[in-house]
Short mmCIF file of C-alpha atoms in Angstrom, two decimals:
data_model
loop_
_atom_site.label_atom_id
_atom_site.label_comp_id
_atom_site.label_asym_id
_atom_site.label_seq_id
_atom_site.Cartn_x
_atom_site.Cartn_y
_atom_site.Cartn_z
CA MET D 867 32.81 27.72 -72.30
CA THR D 868 29.52 28.76 -71.41
CA GLU D 869 27.05 29.92 -74.23
CA VAL D 870 24.45 32.32 -73.00
CA LYS D 871 21.03 31.14 -74.47
CA ALA D 872 17.81 32.60 -75.21
CA ALA D 873 15.19 30.53 -73.90
CA MET D 874 12.47 32.15 -75.99
CA ALA D 875 11.73 34.04 -78.58
CA GLY D 876 11.35 38.06 -78.09
CA THR D 877 13.23 41.13 -78.14
CA VAL D 878 16.77 42.29 -76.84
CA PHE D 879 14.83 44.68 -73.87
CA THR D 880 18.93 45.67 -72.08
CA VAL D 881 22.59 44.13 -72.20
CA ASN D 882 23.59 43.95 -68.54
CA VAL D 883 27.05 43.37 -69.26
CA SER D 884 30.01 44.26 -71.57
CA VAL D 885 32.78 42.31 -73.14
CA GLY D 886 36.06 41.67 -70.53
CA ASP D 887 33.32 41.93 -67.66
CA GLN D 888 33.97 39.36 -64.87
CA VAL D 889 30.91 37.87 -63.88
CA GLU D 890 29.10 35.11 -61.99
CA THR D 891 27.01 32.26 -62.18
CA GLY D 892 23.43 33.51 -61.95
CA GLN D 893 24.45 36.60 -62.76
CA VAL D 894 21.58 38.36 -65.79
CA ILE D 895 23.43 38.77 -68.52
CA VAL D 896 20.50 40.34 -71.36
CA VAL D 897 16.15 41.12 -70.10
CA LEU D 898 14.34 39.59 -73.07
CA GLU D 899 11.09 41.17 -73.50
CA SER D 900 8.57 38.27 -75.08
CA MET D 901 4.94 38.87 -74.33
CA LYS D 902 4.71 42.08 -72.70
CA MET D 903 6.69 40.09 -70.12
CA GLU D 904 10.63 40.41 -68.97
CA ILE D 905 12.63 37.71 -69.68
CA PRO D 906 16.22 37.65 -67.22
CA VAL D 907 18.78 35.16 -68.90
CA GLU D 908 21.50 33.99 -67.08
CA THR D 909 24.86 32.69 -67.53
CA GLU D 910 24.97 28.98 -65.98
CA SER D 911 28.36 29.54 -65.17
CA ALA D 912 31.19 31.89 -63.86
CA GLY D 913 33.50 33.66 -65.63
CA LYS D 914 34.68 36.56 -68.04
CA VAL D 915 32.67 37.75 -71.26
CA THR D 916 34.64 37.47 -74.05
CA SER D 917 31.61 38.18 -76.51
CA ILE D 918 28.17 39.90 -77.32
CA ASN D 919 26.35 38.87 -80.08
CA VAL D 920 22.99 40.68 -79.62
CA GLN D 921 21.83 44.62 -78.53
CA VAL D 922 19.31 46.30 -77.44
CA GLY D 923 16.07 46.43 -79.75
CA ASP D 924 17.14 42.80 -81.10
CA PHE D 925 15.08 40.50 -82.40
CA VAL D 926 15.69 36.34 -80.97
CA ASN D 927 14.81 33.28 -81.51
CA GLU D 928 14.62 30.42 -79.38
CA GLU D 929 18.18 28.66 -78.80
CA ASP D 930 20.12 31.63 -80.21
CA VAL D 931 23.17 32.40 -78.79
CA LEU D 932 23.23 35.83 -76.76
CA ALA D 933 27.04 35.83 -75.25
CA ILE D 934 29.41 33.65 -74.18
CA VAL D 935 31.13 33.45 -71.17
CA GLU D 936 34.27 31.59 -71.07
CA GLU D 937 36.20 30.03 -67.13
CA MET X 287 -25.61 60.92 -86.32
CA THR X 288 -24.67 58.77 -89.18
CA LEU X 289 -21.53 55.77 -88.88
CA ASP X 290 -20.94 53.77 -91.63
CA LYS X 291 -17.38 53.66 -91.28
CA ILE X 292 -15.45 52.22 -88.19
CA LEU X 293 -11.57 52.36 -88.15
CA ILE X 294 -10.57 49.28 -85.33
CA ALA X 295 -6.95 50.84 -83.71
CA ASN X 296 -6.20 47.24 -82.22
CA ARG X 297 -5.10 43.45 -83.21
CA GLY X 298 -6.09 40.51 -82.29
CA GLU X 299 -9.44 38.83 -80.42
CA ILE X 300 -11.23 42.27 -79.34
CA ALA X 301 -10.27 43.67 -83.33
CA LEU X 302 -12.64 40.73 -84.50
CA ARG X 303 -14.98 41.17 -81.86
CA ILE X 304 -15.76 44.74 -82.29
CA ALA X 305 -16.04 43.82 -86.39
CA LYS X 306 -18.43 41.68 -85.89
CA THR X 307 -20.47 43.69 -84.00
CA CYS X 308 -19.89 45.79 -87.12
CA LYS X 309 -20.53 43.04 -89.75
CA ARG X 310 -23.76 42.55 -87.67
CA LEU X 311 -24.62 46.70 -87.82
CA GLY X 312 -23.41 47.21 -91.36
CA VAL X 313 -21.21 49.30 -90.67
CA SER X 314 -17.40 48.97 -92.75
CA THR X 315 -14.39 48.32 -91.17
CA VAL X 316 -10.98 49.63 -91.35
CA ALA X 317 -8.11 47.82 -89.74
CA ILE X 318 -4.54 49.14 -88.46
CA TYR X 319 -1.87 45.66 -88.58
CA SER X 320 2.33 45.44 -87.95
CA GLU X 321 4.26 43.24 -89.58
CA ALA X 322 3.94 40.97 -87.31
CA ASP X 323 -0.19 40.56 -87.96
CA ARG X 324 0.11 40.53 -91.56
CA GLU X 325 -1.88 36.60 -91.69
CA ALA X 326 -4.24 37.31 -88.32
CA PRO X 327 -7.59 36.71 -88.77
CA PHE X 328 -8.78 40.51 -88.22
CA VAL X 329 -6.39 41.51 -90.94
CA LYS X 330 -8.45 39.11 -93.55
CA GLU X 331 -11.89 39.61 -91.51
CA ALA X 332 -11.60 43.52 -91.91
CA ASP X 333 -13.32 45.13 -94.96
CA GLU X 334 -10.46 46.86 -95.37
CA ALA X 335 -7.03 46.67 -93.73
CA PHE X 336 -3.80 49.15 -93.70
CA PRO X 337 -0.09 48.24 -92.56
CA ILE X 338 1.17 50.44 -89.72
CA GLY X 339 4.66 49.79 -88.80
CA PRO X 340 7.38 47.14 -87.96
CA PRO X 341 5.89 44.43 -85.07
CA PRO X 342 7.96 46.47 -81.81
CA VAL X 343 3.89 48.44 -80.78
CA PRO X 344 5.86 52.02 -80.21
CA GLN X 345 6.56 51.64 -83.67
CA SER X 346 2.82 50.07 -85.36
CA TYR X 347 0.01 49.81 -82.43
CA LEU X 348 0.75 53.38 -80.60
CA LYS X 349 1.02 55.72 -83.58
CA ALA X 350 -1.38 57.94 -83.03
CA ASP X 351 -1.19 60.41 -86.06
CA GLU X 352 -0.32 57.99 -88.05
CA ILE X 353 -3.52 56.35 -87.61
CA ILE X 354 -5.79 59.28 -87.02
CA GLN X 355 -4.40 60.06 -90.63
CA LEU X 356 -5.77 56.58 -91.64
CA ALA X 357 -8.55 56.55 -90.30
CA ILE X 358 -8.93 60.01 -92.51
CA ARG X 359 -7.90 58.74 -95.19
CA SER X 360 -10.18 55.55 -95.57
CA GLY X 361 -13.13 57.40 -94.88
CA ALA X 362 -14.23 56.21 -91.35
CA GLN X 363 -15.47 58.83 -89.24
CA ALA X 364 -15.28 56.91 -85.94
CA ILE X 365 -12.11 55.17 -84.16
CA HIS X 366 -12.55 52.12 -81.78
CA PRO X 367 -9.47 52.17 -79.41
CA GLY X 368 -10.41 48.39 -77.92
CA TYR X 369 -8.51 47.86 -75.04
CA GLY X 370 -4.79 47.91 -74.15
CA PHE X 371 -2.74 50.65 -77.11
CA LEU X 372 -3.88 53.94 -77.01
CA SER X 373 -7.42 53.59 -75.68
CA GLU X 374 -6.81 54.67 -72.31
CA ASN X 375 -4.69 57.38 -73.89
CA ALA X 376 -6.29 60.92 -73.23
CA GLY X 377 -4.22 62.67 -75.63
CA PHE X 378 -5.41 60.52 -78.65
CA ALA X 379 -8.74 60.61 -77.99
CA ARG X 380 -8.88 64.76 -78.23
CA LYS X 381 -6.38 64.56 -81.20
CA VAL X 382 -9.39 62.05 -82.85
CA ARG X 383 -11.88 64.54 -82.02
CA GLU X 384 -9.55 67.40 -82.85
CA ALA X 385 -9.40 65.73 -86.65
CA GLY X 386 -13.25 65.62 -87.03
CA LEU X 387 -13.00 61.96 -85.93
CA VAL X 388 -15.39 60.50 -83.37
CA PHE X 389 -13.86 58.60 -80.34
CA ILE X 390 -15.73 55.41 -79.74
CA GLY X 391 -15.00 55.92 -75.88
CA PRO X 392 -15.70 58.65 -73.16
CA ASP X 393 -14.03 62.22 -73.09
CA ALA X 394 -10.77 63.02 -73.03
CA ASP X 395 -11.32 64.79 -69.66
CA THR X 396 -12.90 61.68 -68.54
CA ILE X 397 -10.00 59.89 -69.26
CA GLU X 398 -7.24 61.88 -67.60
CA GLN X 399 -8.68 62.80 -64.57
CA MET X 400 -9.98 58.84 -64.01
CA GLY X 401 -6.25 57.92 -65.13
CA ASP X 402 -4.33 59.64 -62.02
CA LYS X 403 -4.51 57.63 -58.85
CA ILE X 404 -4.77 60.76 -56.27
CA GLU X 405 -7.29 62.64 -58.15
CA SER X 406 -9.91 59.45 -58.78
CA ARG X 407 -9.45 58.85 -55.49
CA LYS X 408 -10.59 62.49 -54.04
CA THR X 409 -13.45 63.02 -56.70
CA MET X 410 -14.99 59.49 -55.88
CA SER X 411 -14.57 59.95 -52.23
CA ALA X 412 -16.12 63.90 -52.80
CA ALA X 413 -18.51 61.48 -54.29
CA GLY X 414 -19.77 59.75 -51.18
CA VAL X 415 -18.11 56.65 -52.70
CA PRO X 416 -15.80 54.65 -50.52
CA VAL X 417 -12.07 54.98 -50.99
CA VAL X 418 -9.00 52.68 -49.10
CA PRO X 419 -8.43 54.77 -45.97
CA GLY X 420 -4.38 56.07 -45.91
CA THR X 421 -2.71 59.29 -45.74
CA GLU X 422 -2.79 60.01 -49.34
CA ALA X 423 0.15 62.98 -48.58
CA GLY X 424 2.46 61.07 -47.00
CA VAL X 425 3.39 60.75 -42.67
CA ALA X 426 6.97 62.33 -42.02
CA THR X 427 7.33 61.21 -38.97
CA LEU X 428 7.22 57.93 -37.26
CA ASN X 429 4.67 60.13 -34.71
CA GLU X 430 2.75 60.91 -37.33
CA ALA X 431 2.90 57.48 -39.28
CA LEU X 432 1.39 55.88 -35.38
CA GLN X 433 -1.35 58.66 -35.38
CA ALA X 434 -2.90 57.78 -38.73
CA ALA X 435 -2.51 54.40 -38.33
CA GLU X 436 -4.35 53.91 -35.42
CA LYS X 437 -7.48 56.66 -37.30
CA ILE X 438 -6.99 53.84 -40.56
CA GLY X 439 -6.73 50.68 -38.17
CA TYR X 440 -4.41 48.03 -38.58
CA PRO X 441 -3.47 46.16 -40.63
CA VAL X 442 -1.57 49.09 -42.73
CA MET X 443 0.85 48.15 -45.86
CA LEU X 444 3.98 51.22 -45.29
CA LYS X 445 4.49 52.40 -48.58
CA ALA X 446 6.78 54.16 -50.53
CA SER X 447 5.32 57.08 -52.76
CA SER X 448 7.85 56.38 -55.56
CA GLY X 449 7.24 53.05 -55.46
CA GLY X 450 5.86 50.08 -57.69
CA GLY X 451 5.77 46.72 -58.86
CA GLY X 452 6.40 45.59 -54.61
CA ILE X 453 9.09 47.40 -53.93
CA GLY X 454 9.24 49.15 -51.01
CA MET X 455 6.13 47.76 -49.63
CA VAL X 456 5.79 46.75 -45.67
CA LEU X 457 2.54 45.29 -44.29
CA CYS X 458 2.45 45.84 -40.90
CA HIS X 459 -0.30 44.47 -38.72
CA ASP X 460 0.66 46.78 -35.42
CA GLU X 461 2.22 49.50 -33.57
CA GLN X 462 5.38 47.33 -33.26
CA ALA X 463 5.63 46.99 -36.51
CA LEU X 464 4.78 49.58 -37.88
CA GLY X 465 7.62 50.83 -35.78
CA GLN X 466 10.98 48.91 -36.57
CA GLN X 467 10.26 49.47 -40.49
CA PHE X 468 9.14 52.99 -40.64
CA GLN X 469 12.65 54.17 -41.38
CA THR X 470 13.99 51.33 -42.87
CA VAL X 471 11.24 51.97 -45.50
CA LYS X 472 12.01 55.32 -45.55
CA ASN X 473 15.73 54.70 -45.84
CA ARG X 474 14.72 51.83 -48.85
CA SER X 475 12.63 54.60 -50.38
CA LYS X 476 15.78 56.47 -50.86
CA ALA X 477 18.23 54.18 -51.98
CA TYR X 478 15.40 53.23 -54.74
CA PHE X 479 14.02 55.91 -55.67
CA GLY X 480 15.77 59.12 -54.90
CA ASP X 481 12.87 60.37 -52.51
CA ASP X 482 11.97 59.23 -49.09
CA VAL X 483 8.51 59.82 -49.00
CA VAL X 484 5.90 57.35 -47.74
CA PHE X 485 2.38 57.20 -46.82
CA LEU X 486 0.45 54.35 -45.16
CA GLU X 487 -2.90 53.14 -46.77
CA LYS X 488 -5.41 50.21 -45.21
CA TYR X 489 -4.65 46.69 -45.70
CA ILE X 490 -7.45 44.88 -47.35
CA GLU X 491 -7.69 41.47 -45.81
CA ASN X 492 -9.24 38.13 -47.63
CA ALA X 493 -9.81 41.01 -50.81
CA ARG X 494 -11.75 40.52 -53.85
CA HIS X 495 -12.06 42.12 -56.72
CA ILE X 496 -15.18 42.77 -57.49
CA GLU X 497 -16.16 45.44 -60.74
CA VAL X 498 -19.18 46.65 -62.47
CA GLN X 499 -19.72 47.87 -66.09
CA ILE X 500 -21.88 51.20 -66.61
CA PHE X 501 -22.71 52.93 -69.34
CA GLY X 502 -23.47 56.56 -70.07
CA ASP X 503 -24.86 58.17 -72.91
CA ILE X 504 -24.59 62.64 -74.10
CA HIS X 505 -28.28 63.10 -72.21
CA GLY X 506 -27.38 62.55 -68.84
CA ASN X 507 -28.43 58.86 -68.56
CA ILE X 508 -26.43 56.49 -66.43
CA VAL X 509 -27.02 52.05 -65.84
CA HIS X 510 -24.82 49.76 -64.83
CA LEU X 511 -25.65 46.08 -66.01
CA PHE X 512 -24.10 45.01 -63.28
CA GLU X 513 -21.08 42.87 -61.49
CA ARG X 514 -18.48 40.80 -62.45
CA ASN X 515 -15.59 39.10 -60.10
CA CYS X 516 -12.35 38.87 -61.14
CA SER X 517 -10.48 37.88 -57.86
CA VAL X 518 -8.81 34.75 -59.61
CA GLN X 519 -5.39 36.26 -61.14
CA ARG X 520 -2.31 35.99 -61.05
CA ARG X 521 0.81 38.76 -60.28
CA ASN X 522 -2.18 40.83 -60.80
CA GLN X 523 -3.27 39.46 -64.48
CA LYS X 524 -7.65 38.17 -64.49
CA VAL X 525 -7.15 34.56 -64.86
CA ILE X 526 -10.93 33.29 -64.43
CA GLU X 527 -13.72 36.02 -64.34
CA GLU X 528 -17.44 35.57 -63.06
CA SER X 529 -20.88 37.39 -63.47
CA PRO X 530 -22.88 37.20 -61.45
CA SER X 531 -20.64 37.03 -58.07
CA PRO X 532 -20.63 34.16 -56.58
CA SER X 533 -20.56 34.39 -52.92
CA LEU X 534 -21.84 38.10 -52.42
CA SER X 535 -25.08 38.83 -50.57
CA ALA X 536 -28.03 40.97 -52.39
CA ASP X 537 -27.53 43.67 -49.79
CA LEU X 538 -23.67 43.78 -50.74
CA ARG X 539 -24.42 44.03 -54.60
CA GLU X 540 -26.63 46.46 -54.30
CA LYS X 541 -24.56 48.84 -52.54
CA LEU X 542 -21.97 48.08 -55.25
CA LEU X 543 -24.10 48.74 -57.63
CA SER X 544 -25.59 51.75 -56.41
CA SER X 545 -22.11 52.96 -55.47
CA ALA X 546 -20.81 52.42 -59.33
CA LEU X 547 -23.81 54.66 -60.02
CA GLU X 548 -22.90 57.33 -58.06
CA ALA X 549 -18.87 57.15 -59.25
CA ALA X 550 -20.26 56.86 -62.45
CA LYS X 551 -22.60 60.18 -62.22
CA ALA X 552 -20.15 62.40 -60.31
CA VAL X 553 -17.79 62.82 -63.37
CA HIS X 554 -20.80 62.27 -66.09
CA TYR X 555 -19.53 59.01 -67.57
CA LYS X 556 -19.90 58.56 -71.09
CA ASN X 557 -19.82 54.93 -73.36
CA ALA X 558 -18.51 52.53 -72.00
CA GLY X 559 -16.75 51.95 -68.19
CA THR X 560 -16.25 49.47 -65.13
CA VAL X 561 -15.85 50.54 -61.42
CA GLU X 562 -13.52 48.96 -59.71
CA PHE X 563 -14.12 48.06 -56.01
CA ILE X 564 -11.75 46.07 -53.64
CA VAL X 565 -14.28 43.84 -51.13
CA GLY X 566 -13.29 43.28 -47.34
CA GLY X 567 -13.06 39.20 -45.69
CA ASP X 568 -15.54 42.01 -43.69
CA ASP X 569 -18.22 42.89 -46.68
CA ASN X 570 -16.68 46.74 -46.37
CA PHE X 571 -15.54 47.98 -50.22
CA TYR X 572 -13.46 50.59 -51.57
CA PHE X 573 -13.11 51.78 -55.00
CA LEU X 574 -10.10 51.11 -56.58
CA GLU X 575 -10.11 52.67 -60.18
CA MET X 576 -12.47 53.07 -62.83
CA ASN X 577 -11.38 52.06 -66.37
CA THR X 578 -12.39 54.02 -69.16
CA ARG X 579 -13.09 51.70 -72.10
CA LEU X 580 -14.29 47.84 -72.97
CA GLN X 581 -13.08 45.87 -70.68
CA VAL X 582 -11.55 42.51 -71.76
CA GLU X 583 -14.17 40.64 -69.23
CA HIS X 584 -16.99 42.32 -71.22
CA PRO X 585 -17.79 39.33 -72.96
CA ILE X 586 -19.62 37.59 -69.42
CA THR X 587 -21.44 40.47 -68.83
CA GLU X 588 -23.26 40.36 -72.93
CA GLU X 589 -24.12 36.49 -71.77
CA VAL X 590 -25.85 36.98 -68.70
CA THR X 591 -27.79 40.60 -70.05
CA GLY X 592 -27.79 39.52 -73.24
CA LEU X 593 -26.69 42.60 -74.92
CA ASP X 594 -24.14 43.93 -76.73
CA LEU X 595 -21.31 46.70 -74.72
CA VAL X 596 -20.40 47.26 -78.61
CA GLU X 597 -23.10 47.76 -80.33
CA TRP X 598 -24.15 50.48 -77.02
CA GLN X 599 -20.83 51.76 -77.65
CA ILE X 600 -21.73 52.71 -81.32
CA GLU X 601 -24.63 54.16 -80.41
CA VAL X 602 -23.83 56.44 -78.04
CA ALA X 603 -20.73 57.21 -79.70
CA LYS X 604 -23.29 58.40 -82.38
CA GLY X 605 -24.75 60.96 -79.40
CA ASN X 606 -28.05 58.56 -79.12
CA PRO X 607 -29.38 57.69 -76.14
CA LEU X 608 -28.52 54.49 -74.59
CA PRO X 609 -30.79 51.43 -76.13
CA ILE X 610 -32.56 50.89 -72.37
CA THR X 611 -32.23 53.70 -70.26
CA ASP X 612 -35.12 52.54 -67.62
CA GLN X 613 -32.57 50.55 -64.92
CA ASN X 614 -34.88 47.85 -64.59
CA ALA X 615 -35.82 46.39 -67.44
CA ILE X 616 -31.67 45.13 -67.65
CA ARG X 617 -31.25 42.03 -66.18
CA THR X 618 -29.38 39.06 -66.31
CA THR X 619 -30.34 35.29 -66.13
CA GLY X 620 -27.70 33.00 -65.42
CA HIS X 621 -24.05 32.09 -64.87
CA ALA X 622 -21.22 33.23 -67.09
CA ILE X 623 -17.41 32.39 -66.57
CA GLU X 624 -14.84 34.12 -69.03
CA TYR X 625 -11.60 31.36 -69.08
CA ARG X 626 -8.27 33.17 -70.38
CA LEU X 627 -6.10 31.57 -72.31
CA TYR X 628 -2.98 32.54 -72.34
CA ALA X 629 0.73 31.06 -74.73
CA GLU X 630 2.47 30.61 -71.40
CA ASP X 631 4.44 27.19 -69.76
CA PRO X 632 1.70 26.06 -66.96
CA ASN X 633 4.24 25.84 -64.65
CA THR X 634 6.76 27.95 -64.85
CA PHE X 635 4.03 31.12 -66.27
CA MET X 636 6.84 32.28 -68.58
CA PRO X 637 5.38 33.39 -72.73
CA SER X 638 5.32 30.47 -74.54
CA PRO X 639 5.27 32.06 -78.45
CA GLY X 640 4.73 29.47 -80.83
CA SER X 641 3.31 27.79 -83.61
CA LEU X 642 -0.71 26.67 -83.17
CA GLN X 643 -0.32 23.30 -84.69
CA ILE X 644 -3.57 22.31 -83.76
CA LEU X 645 -6.34 24.53 -82.76
CA ASP X 646 -9.07 22.30 -82.01
CA TRP X 647 -11.80 23.31 -79.29
CA GLY X 648 -13.75 20.14 -80.48
CA HIS X 649 -18.04 20.64 -79.40
CA ALA X 650 -18.05 23.92 -78.55
CA ASP X 651 -22.02 23.80 -77.62
CA HIS X 652 -23.30 26.45 -75.21
CA VAL X 653 -19.67 28.02 -75.72
CA ARG X 654 -18.44 31.47 -77.27
CA ILE X 655 -14.84 31.03 -78.02
CA ASP X 656 -13.68 35.11 -78.57
CA ALA X 657 -10.26 33.58 -79.81
CA GLY X 658 -7.52 36.12 -81.95
CA TYR X 659 -6.10 33.19 -83.65
CA ARG X 660 -6.80 30.20 -86.06
CA GLU X 661 -4.92 26.58 -86.16
CA GLY X 662 -2.27 27.38 -88.35
CA ASP X 663 -1.32 30.75 -86.73
CA GLN X 664 1.53 32.41 -85.11
CA VAL X 665 1.58 33.83 -82.18
CA THR X 666 3.87 35.94 -81.57
CA PRO X 667 5.92 37.06 -78.56
CA PHE X 668 5.56 40.83 -79.50
CA TYR X 669 2.12 41.43 -77.96
CA ASP X 670 0.49 39.66 -75.28
CA PRO X 671 0.12 36.28 -74.85
CA MET X 672 -3.73 35.26 -74.94
CA ILE X 673 -5.10 33.16 -77.64
CA ALA X 674 -8.34 33.21 -76.58
CA LYS X 675 -11.08 33.93 -74.31
CA VAL X 676 -13.68 31.42 -73.35
CA ILE X 677 -16.97 32.16 -72.30
CA ILE X 678 -19.29 29.66 -70.44
CA HIS X 679 -22.98 30.51 -70.31
CA ALA X 680 -25.37 28.23 -68.49
CA GLU X 681 -28.52 28.65 -65.98
CA ASP X 682 -26.53 27.97 -62.34
CA ARG X 683 -23.17 28.66 -61.77
CA ALA X 684 -22.77 24.98 -61.19
CA GLN X 685 -23.58 23.79 -64.45
CA ALA X 686 -21.17 26.35 -65.75
CA ILE X 687 -18.54 24.74 -64.24
CA GLU X 688 -20.19 21.28 -65.24
CA ARG X 689 -20.44 22.50 -68.76
CA SER X 690 -17.13 24.14 -68.35
CA GLU X 691 -14.97 21.00 -67.15
CA ALA X 692 -16.37 18.89 -69.72
CA PHE X 693 -15.37 21.52 -72.72
CA PHE X 694 -12.06 21.57 -71.15
CA ALA X 695 -11.66 17.74 -71.13
CA GLN X 696 -11.50 17.84 -75.34
CA VAL X 697 -9.59 20.97 -76.45
CA GLN X 698 -7.09 20.25 -78.12
CA ILE X 699 -4.05 22.60 -78.57
CA GLU X 700 -0.38 21.75 -79.51
CA GLY X 701 1.94 23.32 -80.73
CA LEU X 702 2.99 25.96 -77.65
CA LYS X 703 2.56 25.64 -74.63
CA THR X 704 -0.57 27.20 -72.63
CA ASN X 705 -2.49 27.30 -69.23
CA LEU X 706 -5.71 25.29 -70.58
CA PRO X 707 -4.29 22.80 -67.91
CA LEU X 708 -4.50 24.85 -65.12
CA PHE X 709 -8.17 25.67 -66.32
CA SER X 710 -9.35 21.72 -65.31
CA ASP X 711 -7.21 21.80 -62.21
CA PHE X 712 -8.03 25.01 -60.01
CA ILE X 713 -12.44 24.66 -61.68
CA ASP X 714 -12.33 21.24 -60.09
CA SER X 715 -11.29 23.01 -56.32
CA GLU X 716 -12.31 23.03 -53.23
CA GLU X 717 -11.71 26.53 -53.10
CA PHE X 718 -13.08 27.38 -56.23
CA LYS X 719 -16.45 25.66 -56.28
CA ARG X 720 -17.14 27.28 -53.13
CA GLY X 721 -16.96 30.05 -54.90
CA ASP X 722 -15.82 32.70 -51.60
CA TYR X 723 -12.48 32.99 -53.11
CA HIS X 724 -10.12 35.69 -52.65
CA THR X 725 -7.56 37.39 -54.64
CA LYS X 726 -4.60 35.20 -53.38
CA VAL X 727 -6.58 31.70 -54.40
CA LEU X 728 -4.97 31.05 -57.41
CA SER X 729 -1.14 31.96 -56.07
CA GLU X 730 -2.03 29.57 -52.95
CA TRP X 731 -3.97 26.99 -54.99
CA LEU X 732 -0.49 26.71 -57.02
CA LYS X 733 1.85 27.15 -54.63
CA GLN X 734 0.12 23.96 -52.72
CA HIS X 735 0.13 22.08 -56.47
CA LYS X 736 3.14 22.89 -57.94
CA GLY X 737 3.98 20.46 -60.28
CA GLU X 738 0.62 18.77 -61.53
CA LEU X 739 -0.06 20.44 -63.98
CA ALA X 740 3.08 19.32 -65.83
CA LYS X 741 1.67 17.56 -69.35
#
């Protein structure tokens, strides 16, 4: 199981996948907006998206789990 | 006209900067703030402060109608927009004036005209100000492109009309490259942007970004306040600015300043504005754009001229003539450098929001610090990453660099990452010290020194 975590605090700008999607290592799962910059958040392993914990506009803190990918 | 109360429609260091001059002039200030800025220094510093909405900008600092209503309710006679946010929004400037308030900035029509890339290019071209040679209207066929490129002179940049952010842009050094790339760029443009209009622009090699501060009033007076070199950039974001510009011949400086005056006259410019030029390695220069507001880097101009630009803005907004209308009476002394301190990782350049647990500037003689935050404050992810501007004025450039090095060596910041380590290393480089740098200097220097900035 891979937890896709926010590297910094920010606002969810886009959610690029849906639950059930098959994703590749390095694929962008969520794009955060922090300090006027778009920050892509990638998954560190391939698998199936089993949960997405955020929606566009949500505020997240550093280390918050944004989504879960299971092999 | 009397102006004794001003609403500042901005936040952070610029809101504080504007309030400082207001205080000195005996003008009271009204601040607006988002929920994220409740405890910010600019809120405490203002005579009155009103919440405007939740942290995201569209729900707070961009709420034009609410801001105007607040100005009226609080009894302010004018709105100062600062930079960013609503400062270059012609619709806002118009609404402010329709509400019977003073907008501290140029005419709405000027903001509109200069905000449009093609329109401003046409206006400046007609006024005899050089613009980057190119084919605004687009080139339909390869033959047309080759003919146009011949006229413009290689190298040329082939661009998708609807493109942006570097996508759909190819540098062509000769006829052959243009021939190979033409259809590819056209196809890519169609695929990415849904239209295949492409155009050519002269590529300026070893370009420097030099801008001129101008000021106009409603009586037709227009002066310049000399130039600033803003070529130390990263991803089109300015990092270090200097005035006067190093490595600029007296002759070229004179030409830039008079072209800027021509540009300002062409649009009957009122209030503070900046004419940006791109200067090639061959000393040819071209109009880039005109910024119709107070610029982030205005303090270096204030330091060398000894003038207060916000005071000038207020005087002009009142309908008074410029405090100095005789160009020859405006002089500069010494050299000023501004450093933009950002909350960002100095290696990855990722934003680094957080808490400023320690913010100790140390001994700051001869140093002006325009900071938006104080020790203990939170730098939130909602707004731009600038923590402060450090402005150092000295008798000459060498002394300014020396003072900068001494200053940076003793600044202490903890709780978040900043680009502070970059300053001390970069200003010590041969490239910066020589002063003849171009806009790619920082990215090239970083490539060579990658990893060396780790704390």
